[in-house]
């Protein structure tokens, strides 16, 4: 997908994501340049991890270390 160049015209994200990987510990919203912007709140259960994708986010980086 070619997003063109700044300023990007991107629709806000509207996602709820569930992953079957309870080992992930931290999420970070990245901007369009891949720079960290804010942490993502992760909701854990025994076997899954859930989070709401930030409306203004383009990327979320999930890691297994705090």
PDB file of N, CA, C and O in Angstrom:
ATOM      1  N   UNK A   1       0.852  -1.171   0.000  1.00  0.00           N
ATOM      2  CA  UNK A   1       0.000   0.000   0.000  1.00  0.00           C
ATOM      3  C   UNK A   1       0.898   1.234   0.000  1.00  0.00           C
ATOM      4  O   UNK A   1       1.806   1.341   0.806  1.00  0.00           O
ATOM      5  N   UNK A   2       0.616   2.158  -0.852  1.00  0.00           N
ATOM      6  CA  UNK A   2       1.359   3.404  -0.903  1.00  0.00           C
ATOM      7  C   UNK A   2       0.528   4.486  -0.221  1.00  0.00           C
ATOM      8  O   UNK A   2      -0.525   4.863  -0.713  1.00  0.00           O
ATOM      9  N   UNK A   3       1.008   4.977   0.930  1.00  0.00           N
ATOM     10  CA  UNK A   3       0.301   6.018   1.669  1.00  0.00           C
ATOM     11  C   UNK A   3       0.665   7.422   1.188  1.00  0.00           C
ATOM     12  O   UNK A   3       0.146   8.397   1.697  1.00  0.00           O
ATOM     13  N   UNK A   4       1.592   7.510   0.248  1.00  0.00           N
ATOM     14  CA  UNK A   4       1.979   8.825  -0.252  1.00  0.00           C
ATOM     15  C   UNK A   4       2.959   9.493   0.673  1.00  0.00           C
ATOM     16  O   UNK A   4       3.789   8.853   1.284  1.00  0.00           O
ATOM     17  N   UNK A   5       2.839  10.785   0.814  1.00  0.00           N
ATOM     18  CA  UNK A   5       3.745  11.537   1.676  1.00  0.00           C
ATOM     19  C   UNK A   5       2.940  12.450   2.581  1.00  0.00           C
ATOM     20  O   UNK A   5       1.745  12.643   2.384  1.00  0.00           O
ATOM     21  N   UNK A   6       3.614  13.005   3.581  1.00  0.00           N
ATOM     22  CA  UNK A   6       2.947  13.853   4.572  1.00  0.00           C
ATOM     23  C   UNK A   6       2.286  15.044   3.898  1.00  0.00           C
ATOM     24  O   UNK A   6       2.808  15.553   2.917  1.00  0.00           O
ATOM     25  N   UNK A   7       1.144  15.500   4.356  1.00  0.00           N
ATOM     26  CA  UNK A   7       0.366  14.903   5.448  1.00  0.00           C
ATOM     27  C   UNK A   7      -0.458  13.716   4.959  1.00  0.00           C
ATOM     28  O   UNK A   7      -1.099  13.781   3.920  1.00  0.00           O
ATOM     29  N   UNK A   8      -0.403  12.615   5.732  1.00  0.00           N
ATOM     30  CA  UNK A   8      -1.138  11.414   5.360  1.00  0.00           C
ATOM     31  C   UNK A   8      -2.614  11.599   5.659  1.00  0.00           C
ATOM     32  O   UNK A   8      -2.999  12.215   6.635  1.00  0.00           O
ATOM     33  N   UNK A   9      -3.447  11.028   4.831  1.00  0.00           N
ATOM     34  CA  UNK A   9      -4.901  11.079   5.015  1.00  0.00           C
ATOM     35  C   UNK A   9      -5.367   9.667   5.353  1.00  0.00           C
ATOM     36  O   UNK A   9      -5.649   8.874   4.463  1.00  0.00           O
ATOM     37  N   UNK A  10      -5.422   9.380   6.642  1.00  0.00           N
ATOM     38  CA  UNK A  10      -5.726   8.029   7.094  1.00  0.00           C
ATOM     39  C   UNK A  10      -6.956   8.065   8.001  1.00  0.00           C
ATOM     40  O   UNK A  10      -7.061   8.904   8.890  1.00  0.00           O
ATOM     41  N   UNK A  11      -7.864   7.147   7.793  1.00  0.00           N
ATOM     42  CA  UNK A  11      -9.065   7.018   8.606  1.00  0.00           C
ATOM     43  C   UNK A  11      -8.669   6.506   9.985  1.00  0.00           C
ATOM     44  O   UNK A  11      -7.753   5.707  10.129  1.00  0.00           O
ATOM     45  N   UNK A  12      -9.385   6.955  11.021  1.00  0.00           N
ATOM     46  CA  UNK A  12      -9.112   6.486  12.377  1.00  0.00           C
ATOM     47  C   UNK A  12      -9.364   4.988  12.497  1.00  0.00           C
ATOM     48  O   UNK A  12     -10.326   4.461  11.943  1.00  0.00           O
ATOM     49  N   UNK A  13      -8.514   4.324  13.257  1.00  0.00           N
ATOM     50  CA  UNK A  13      -8.658   2.890  13.500  1.00  0.00           C
ATOM     51  C   UNK A  13      -9.842   2.644  14.436  1.00  0.00           C
ATOM     52  O   UNK A  13     -10.108   3.433  15.336  1.00  0.00           O
ATOM     53  N   UNK A  14     -10.550   1.537  14.226  1.00  0.00           N
ATOM     54  CA  UNK A  14     -11.663   1.134  15.085  1.00  0.00           C
ATOM     55  C   UNK A  14     -11.569  -0.381  15.249  1.00  0.00           C
ATOM     56  O   UNK A  14     -12.294  -1.141  14.615  1.00  0.00           O
ATOM     57  N   UNK A  15     -10.618  -0.818  16.114  1.00  0.00           N
ATOM     58  CA  UNK A  15     -10.318  -2.246  16.254  1.00  0.00           C
ATOM     59  C   UNK A  15     -10.252  -2.659  17.711  1.00  0.00           C
ATOM     60  O   UNK A  15      -9.726  -1.921  18.548  1.00  0.00           O
ATOM     61  N   UNK A  16     -10.738  -3.842  18.009  1.00  0.00           N
ATOM     62  CA  UNK A  16     -10.489  -4.527  19.277  1.00  0.00           C
ATOM     63  C   UNK A  16      -9.763  -5.803  18.901  1.00  0.00           C
ATOM     64  O   UNK A  16     -10.259  -6.596  18.103  1.00  0.00           O
ATOM     65  N   UNK A  17      -8.588  -6.008  19.478  1.00  0.00           N
ATOM     66  CA  UNK A  17      -7.731  -7.123  19.073  1.00  0.00           C
ATOM     67  C   UNK A  17      -7.586  -8.102  20.223  1.00  0.00           C
ATOM     68  O   UNK A  17      -7.350  -7.702  21.367  1.00  0.00           O
ATOM     69  N   UNK A  18      -7.716  -9.398  19.919  1.00  0.00           N
ATOM     70  CA  UNK A  18      -7.495 -10.468  20.878  1.00  0.00           C
ATOM     71  C   UNK A  18      -6.434 -11.394  20.307  1.00  0.00           C
ATOM     72  O   UNK A  18      -6.553 -11.847  19.172  1.00  0.00           O
ATOM     73  N   UNK A  19      -5.404 -11.657  21.101  1.00  0.00           N
ATOM     74  CA  UNK A  19      -4.312 -12.538  20.687  1.00  0.00           C
ATOM     75  C   UNK A  19      -4.188 -13.700  21.659  1.00  0.00           C
ATOM     76  O   UNK A  19      -4.343 -13.519  22.868  1.00  0.00           O
ATOM     77  N   UNK A  20      -3.878 -14.861  21.146  1.00  0.00           N
ATOM     78  CA  UNK A  20      -3.673 -16.037  21.988  1.00  0.00           C
ATOM     79  C   UNK A  20      -2.196 -16.121  22.365  1.00  0.00           C
ATOM     80  O   UNK A  20      -1.511 -17.100  22.076  1.00  0.00           O
ATOM     81  N   UNK A  21      -1.695 -15.071  22.996  1.00  0.00           N
ATOM     82  CA  UNK A  21      -0.306 -15.033  23.447  1.00  0.00           C
ATOM     83  C   UNK A  21      -0.245 -14.271  24.763  1.00  0.00           C
ATOM     84  O   UNK A  21      -0.002 -13.066  24.791  1.00  0.00           O
ATOM     85  N   UNK A  22      -0.461 -14.961  25.892  1.00  0.00           N
ATOM     86  CA  UNK A  22      -0.484 -14.294  27.189  1.00  0.00           C
ATOM     87  C   UNK A  22       0.899 -13.856  27.661  1.00  0.00           C
ATOM     88  O   UNK A  22       1.021 -13.201  28.690  1.00  0.00           O
ATOM     89  N   UNK A  23       1.967 -14.191  26.923  1.00  0.00           N
ATOM     90  CA  UNK A  23       3.326 -13.838  27.334  1.00  0.00           C
ATOM     91  C   UNK A  23       3.694 -12.394  27.003  1.00  0.00           C
ATOM     92  O   UNK A  23       4.669 -11.870  27.531  1.00  0.00           O
ATOM     93  N   UNK A  24       2.923 -11.757  26.134  1.00  0.00           N
ATOM     94  CA  UNK A  24       3.211 -10.358  25.804  1.00  0.00           C
ATOM     95  C   UNK A  24       2.946  -9.492  27.027  1.00  0.00           C
ATOM     96  O   UNK A  24       1.950  -9.667  27.720  1.00  0.00           O
ATOM     97  N   UNK A  25       3.850  -8.569  27.316  1.00  0.00           N
ATOM     98  CA  UNK A  25       3.792  -7.789  28.544  1.00  0.00           C
ATOM     99  C   UNK A  25       3.512  -6.305  28.334  1.00  0.00           C
ATOM    100  O   UNK A  25       3.029  -5.640  29.238  1.00  0.00           O
ATOM    101  N   UNK A  26       3.860  -5.783  27.171  1.00  0.00           N
ATOM    102  CA  UNK A  26       3.805  -4.338  26.974  1.00  0.00           C
ATOM    103  C   UNK A  26       3.404  -4.002  25.552  1.00  0.00           C
ATOM    104  O   UNK A  26       3.771  -4.703  24.618  1.00  0.00           O
ATOM    105  N   UNK A  27       2.653  -2.912  25.397  1.00  0.00           N
ATOM    106  CA  UNK A  27       2.297  -2.410  24.083  1.00  0.00           C
ATOM    107  C   UNK A  27       2.627  -0.935  23.984  1.00  0.00           C
ATOM    108  O   UNK A  27       2.471  -0.195  24.956  1.00  0.00           O
ATOM    109  N   UNK A  28       3.090  -0.507  22.826  1.00  0.00           N
ATOM    110  CA  UNK A  28       3.455   0.893  22.615  1.00  0.00           C
ATOM    111  C   UNK A  28       2.900   1.360  21.282  1.00  0.00           C
ATOM    112  O   UNK A  28       3.081   0.686  20.259  1.00  0.00           O
ATOM    113  N   UNK A  29       2.202   2.492  21.278  1.00  0.00           N
ATOM    114  CA  UNK A  29       1.716   3.102  20.043  1.00  0.00           C
ATOM    115  C   UNK A  29       2.902   3.784  19.368  1.00  0.00           C
ATOM    116  O   UNK A  29       3.672   4.494  20.013  1.00  0.00           O
ATOM    117  N   UNK A  30       3.044   3.535  18.070  1.00  0.00           N
ATOM    118  CA  UNK A  30       4.083   4.194  17.285  1.00  0.00           C
ATOM    119  C   UNK A  30       3.429   5.151  16.301  1.00  0.00           C
ATOM    120  O   UNK A  30       2.353   4.875  15.783  1.00  0.00           O
ATOM    121  N   UNK A  31       4.101   6.265  16.036  1.00  0.00           N
ATOM    122  CA  UNK A  31       3.560   7.205  15.060  1.00  0.00           C
ATOM    123  C   UNK A  31       3.887   6.737  13.647  1.00  0.00           C
ATOM    124  O   UNK A  31       4.465   5.662  13.450  1.00  0.00           O
ATOM    125  N   UNK A  32       3.538   7.532  12.660  1.00  0.00           N
ATOM    126  CA  UNK A  32       3.757   7.141  11.269  1.00  0.00           C
ATOM    127  C   UNK A  32       5.228   6.993  10.914  1.00  0.00           C
ATOM    128  O   UNK A  32       5.567   6.365   9.918  1.00  0.00           O
ATOM    129  N   UNK A  33       6.104   7.564  11.733  1.00  0.00           N
ATOM    130  CA  UNK A  33       7.543   7.431  11.509  1.00  0.00           C
ATOM    131  C   UNK A  33       8.156   6.312  12.340  1.00  0.00           C
ATOM    132  O   UNK A  33       9.364   6.134  12.342  1.00  0.00           O
ATOM    133  N   UNK A  34       7.331   5.573  13.093  1.00  0.00           N
ATOM    134  CA  UNK A  34       7.816   4.470  13.913  1.00  0.00           C
ATOM    135  C   UNK A  34       8.360   4.897  15.259  1.00  0.00           C
ATOM    136  O   UNK A  34       9.011   4.117  15.941  1.00  0.00           O
ATOM    137  N   UNK A  35       8.080   6.127  15.678  1.00  0.00           N
ATOM    138  CA  UNK A  35       8.558   6.622  16.965  1.00  0.00           C
ATOM    139  C   UNK A  35       7.522   6.365  18.049  1.00  0.00           C
ATOM    140  O   UNK A  35       6.322   6.517  17.817  1.00  0.00           O
ATOM    141  N   UNK A  36       7.962   5.960  19.263  1.00  0.00           N
ATOM    142  CA  UNK A  36       7.020   5.675  20.348  1.00  0.00           C
ATOM    143  C   UNK A  36       6.246   6.919  20.759  1.00  0.00           C
ATOM    144  O   UNK A  36       6.810   8.009  20.861  1.00  0.00           O
ATOM    145  N   UNK A  37       4.932   6.738  20.989  1.00  0.00           N
ATOM    146  CA  UNK A  37       4.069   7.855  21.371  1.00  0.00           C
ATOM    147  C   UNK A  37       3.427   7.679  22.745  1.00  0.00           C
ATOM    148  O   UNK A  37       3.411   8.601  23.518  1.00  0.00           O
ATOM    149  N   UNK A  38       2.875   6.502  23.022  1.00  0.00           N
ATOM    150  CA  UNK A  38       2.157   6.281  24.281  1.00  0.00           C
ATOM    151  C   UNK A  38       1.999   4.784  24.519  1.00  0.00           C
ATOM    152  O   UNK A  38       1.936   4.009  23.568  1.00  0.00           O
ATOM    153  N   UNK A  39       1.921   4.374  25.789  1.00  0.00           N
ATOM    154  CA  UNK A  39       1.679   2.953  26.072  1.00  0.00           C
ATOM    155  C   UNK A  39       0.247   2.557  25.742  1.00  0.00           C
ATOM    156  O   UNK A  39      -0.654   3.389  25.703  1.00  0.00           O
ATOM    157  N   UNK A  40       0.057   1.265  25.480  1.00  0.00           N
ATOM    158  CA  UNK A  40      -1.263   0.686  25.218  1.00  0.00           C
ATOM    159  C   UNK A  40      -1.643  -0.147  26.430  1.00  0.00           C
ATOM    160  O   UNK A  40      -0.830  -0.918  26.941  1.00  0.00           O
ATOM    161  N   UNK A  41      -2.878   0.001  26.908  1.00  0.00           N
ATOM    162  CA  UNK A  41      -3.360  -0.806  28.028  1.00  0.00           C
ATOM    163  C   UNK A  41      -3.716  -2.200  27.518  1.00  0.00           C
ATOM    164  O   UNK A  41      -4.510  -2.339  26.589  1.00  0.00           O
ATOM    165  N   UNK A  42      -3.101  -3.216  28.130  1.00  0.00           N
ATOM    166  CA  UNK A  42      -3.340  -4.602  27.746  1.00  0.00           C
ATOM    167  C   UNK A  42      -4.183  -5.283  28.811  1.00  0.00           C
ATOM    168  O   UNK A  42      -3.885  -5.191  29.996  1.00  0.00           O
ATOM    169  N   UNK A  43      -5.250  -5.967  28.408  1.00  0.00           N
ATOM    170  CA  UNK A  43      -6.099  -6.746  29.310  1.00  0.00           C
ATOM    171  C   UNK A  43      -5.763  -8.213  29.104  1.00  0.00           C
ATOM    172  O   UNK A  43      -5.864  -8.727  27.993  1.00  0.00           O
ATOM    173  N   UNK A  44      -5.365  -8.872  30.192  1.00  0.00           N
ATOM    174  CA  UNK A  44      -4.935 -10.269  30.109  1.00  0.00           C
ATOM    175  C   UNK A  44      -5.934 -11.213  30.762  1.00  0.00           C
ATOM    176  O   UNK A  44      -6.545 -10.886  31.754  1.00  0.00           O
ATOM    177  N   UNK A  45      -6.022 -12.395  30.183  1.00  0.00           N
ATOM    178  CA  UNK A  45      -6.682 -13.512  30.836  1.00  0.00           C
ATOM    179  C   UNK A  45      -5.657 -14.646  30.854  1.00  0.00           C
ATOM    180  O   UNK A  45      -4.511 -14.449  30.471  1.00  0.00           O
ATOM    181  N   UNK A  46      -6.058 -15.817  31.240  1.00  0.00           N
ATOM    182  CA  UNK A  46      -5.125 -16.936  31.333  1.00  0.00           C
ATOM    183  C   UNK A  46      -4.462 -17.266  30.004  1.00  0.00           C
ATOM    184  O   UNK A  46      -3.270 -17.514  29.942  1.00  0.00           O
ATOM    185  N   UNK A  47      -5.225 -17.237  28.923  1.00  0.00           N
ATOM    186  CA  UNK A  47      -4.665 -17.670  27.639  1.00  0.00           C
ATOM    187  C   UNK A  47      -4.697 -16.610  26.538  1.00  0.00           C
ATOM    188  O   UNK A  47      -4.236 -16.859  25.439  1.00  0.00           O
ATOM    189  N   UNK A  48      -5.262 -15.432  26.822  1.00  0.00           N
ATOM    190  CA  UNK A  48      -5.362 -14.414  25.769  1.00  0.00           C
ATOM    191  C   UNK A  48      -4.931 -13.039  26.268  1.00  0.00           C
ATOM    192  O   UNK A  48      -4.820 -12.787  27.468  1.00  0.00           O
ATOM    193  N   UNK A  49      -4.742 -12.175  25.317  1.00  0.00           N
ATOM    194  CA  UNK A  49      -4.393 -10.779  25.558  1.00  0.00           C
ATOM    195  C   UNK A  49      -5.321  -9.942  24.682  1.00  0.00           C
ATOM    196  O   UNK A  49      -5.510 -10.274  23.510  1.00  0.00           O
ATOM    197  N   UNK A  50      -5.897  -8.895  25.243  1.00  0.00           N
ATOM    198  CA  UNK A  50      -6.812  -8.042  24.483  1.00  0.00           C
ATOM    199  C   UNK A  50      -6.412  -6.589  24.628  1.00  0.00           C
ATOM    200  O   UNK A  50      -5.918  -6.178  25.675  1.00  0.00           O
ATOM    201  N   UNK A  51      -6.642  -5.822  23.562  1.00  0.00           N
ATOM    202  CA  UNK A  51      -6.460  -4.377  23.644  1.00  0.00           C
ATOM    203  C   UNK A  51      -7.267  -3.698  22.551  1.00  0.00           C
ATOM    204  O   UNK A  51      -7.616  -4.301  21.552  1.00  0.00           O
ATOM    205  N   UNK A  52      -7.568  -2.442  22.792  1.00  0.00           N
ATOM    206  CA  UNK A  52      -8.239  -1.616  21.801  1.00  0.00           C
ATOM    207  C   UNK A  52      -7.177  -0.829  21.067  1.00  0.00           C
ATOM    208  O   UNK A  52      -6.377  -0.130  21.688  1.00  0.00           O
ATOM    209  N   UNK A  53      -7.149  -0.975  19.754  1.00  0.00           N
ATOM    210  CA  UNK A  53      -6.162  -0.264  18.948  1.00  0.00           C
ATOM    211  C   UNK A  53      -6.471   1.231  19.036  1.00  0.00           C
ATOM    212  O   UNK A  53      -7.615   1.641  18.876  1.00  0.00           O
ATOM    213  N   UNK A  54      -5.467   2.055  19.313  1.00  0.00           N
ATOM    214  CA  UNK A  54      -5.708   3.491  19.442  1.00  0.00           C
ATOM    215  C   UNK A  54      -6.255   4.098  18.149  1.00  0.00           C
ATOM    216  O   UNK A  54      -5.747   3.821  17.060  1.00  0.00           O
ATOM    217  N   UNK A  55      -7.283   4.917  18.271  1.00  0.00           N
ATOM    218  CA  UNK A  55      -7.945   5.494  17.091  1.00  0.00           C
ATOM    219  C   UNK A  55      -6.979   6.270  16.211  1.00  0.00           C
ATOM    220  O   UNK A  55      -7.075   6.217  14.989  1.00  0.00           O
ATOM    221  N   UNK A  56      -6.048   6.986  16.807  1.00  0.00           N
ATOM    222  CA  UNK A  56      -5.106   7.792  16.039  1.00  0.00           C
ATOM    223  C   UNK A  56      -3.828   7.034  15.713  1.00  0.00           C
ATOM    224  O   UNK A  56      -2.930   7.569  15.089  1.00  0.00           O
ATOM    225  N   UNK A  57      -3.734   5.776  16.137  1.00  0.00           N
ATOM    226  CA  UNK A  57      -2.515   4.994  15.920  1.00  0.00           C
ATOM    227  C   UNK A  57      -2.425   4.415  14.522  1.00  0.00           C
ATOM    228  O   UNK A  57      -3.431   4.175  13.863  1.00  0.00           O
ATOM    229  N   UNK A  58      -1.222   4.188  14.094  1.00  0.00           N
ATOM    230  CA  UNK A  58      -0.960   3.520  12.820  1.00  0.00           C
ATOM    231  C   UNK A  58      -0.330   2.156  13.082  1.00  0.00           C
ATOM    232  O   UNK A  58      -0.581   1.202  12.386  1.00  0.00           O
ATOM    233  N   UNK A  59       0.525   2.117  14.114  1.00  0.00           N
ATOM    234  CA  UNK A  59       1.230   0.885  14.470  1.00  0.00           C
ATOM    235  C   UNK A  59       1.174   0.712  15.984  1.00  0.00           C
ATOM    236  O   UNK A  59       1.192   1.685  16.724  1.00  0.00           O
ATOM    237  N   UNK A  60       1.147  -0.545  16.429  1.00  0.00           N
ATOM    238  CA  UNK A  60       1.314  -0.886  17.842  1.00  0.00           C
ATOM    239  C   UNK A  60       2.387  -1.955  17.916  1.00  0.00           C
ATOM    240  O   UNK A  60       2.317  -2.971  17.207  1.00  0.00           O
ATOM    241  N   UNK A  61       3.376  -1.728  18.760  1.00  0.00           N
ATOM    242  CA  UNK A  61       4.459  -2.681  18.975  1.00  0.00           C
ATOM    243  C   UNK A  61       4.173  -3.417  20.276  1.00  0.00           C
ATOM    244  O   UNK A  61       3.994  -2.787  21.321  1.00  0.00           O
ATOM    245  N   UNK A  62       4.119  -4.749  20.220  1.00  0.00           N
ATOM    246  CA  UNK A  62       3.894  -5.578  21.409  1.00  0.00           C
ATOM    247  C   UNK A  62       5.179  -6.317  21.719  1.00  0.00           C
ATOM    248  O   UNK A  62       5.817  -6.879  20.819  1.00  0.00           O
ATOM    249  N   UNK A  63       5.569  -6.339  23.012  1.00  0.00           N
ATOM    250  CA  UNK A  63       6.810  -7.021  23.416  1.00  0.00           C
ATOM    251  C   UNK A  63       6.542  -7.940  24.597  1.00  0.00           C
ATOM    252  O   UNK A  63       5.555  -7.778  25.316  1.00  0.00           O
ATOM    253  N   UNK A  64       7.454  -8.876  24.807  1.00  0.00           N
ATOM    254  CA  UNK A  64       7.307  -9.817  25.915  1.00  0.00           C
ATOM    255  C   UNK A  64       8.116  -9.401  27.132  1.00  0.00           C
ATOM    256  O   UNK A  64       8.229 -10.156  28.081  1.00  0.00           O
ATOM    257  N   UNK A  65       8.666  -8.205  27.141  1.00  0.00           N
ATOM    258  CA  UNK A  65       9.382  -7.713  28.316  1.00  0.00           C
ATOM    259  C   UNK A  65       8.865  -6.336  28.694  1.00  0.00           C
ATOM    260  O   UNK A  65       8.529  -5.534  27.839  1.00  0.00           O
ATOM    261  N   UNK A  66       8.772  -6.100  30.023  1.00  0.00           N
ATOM    262  CA  UNK A  66       8.237  -4.802  30.492  1.00  0.00           C
ATOM    263  C   UNK A  66       9.182  -3.642  30.226  1.00  0.00           C
ATOM    264  O   UNK A  66      10.305  -3.769  29.933  1.00  0.00           O
TER     265      UNK A  66
END
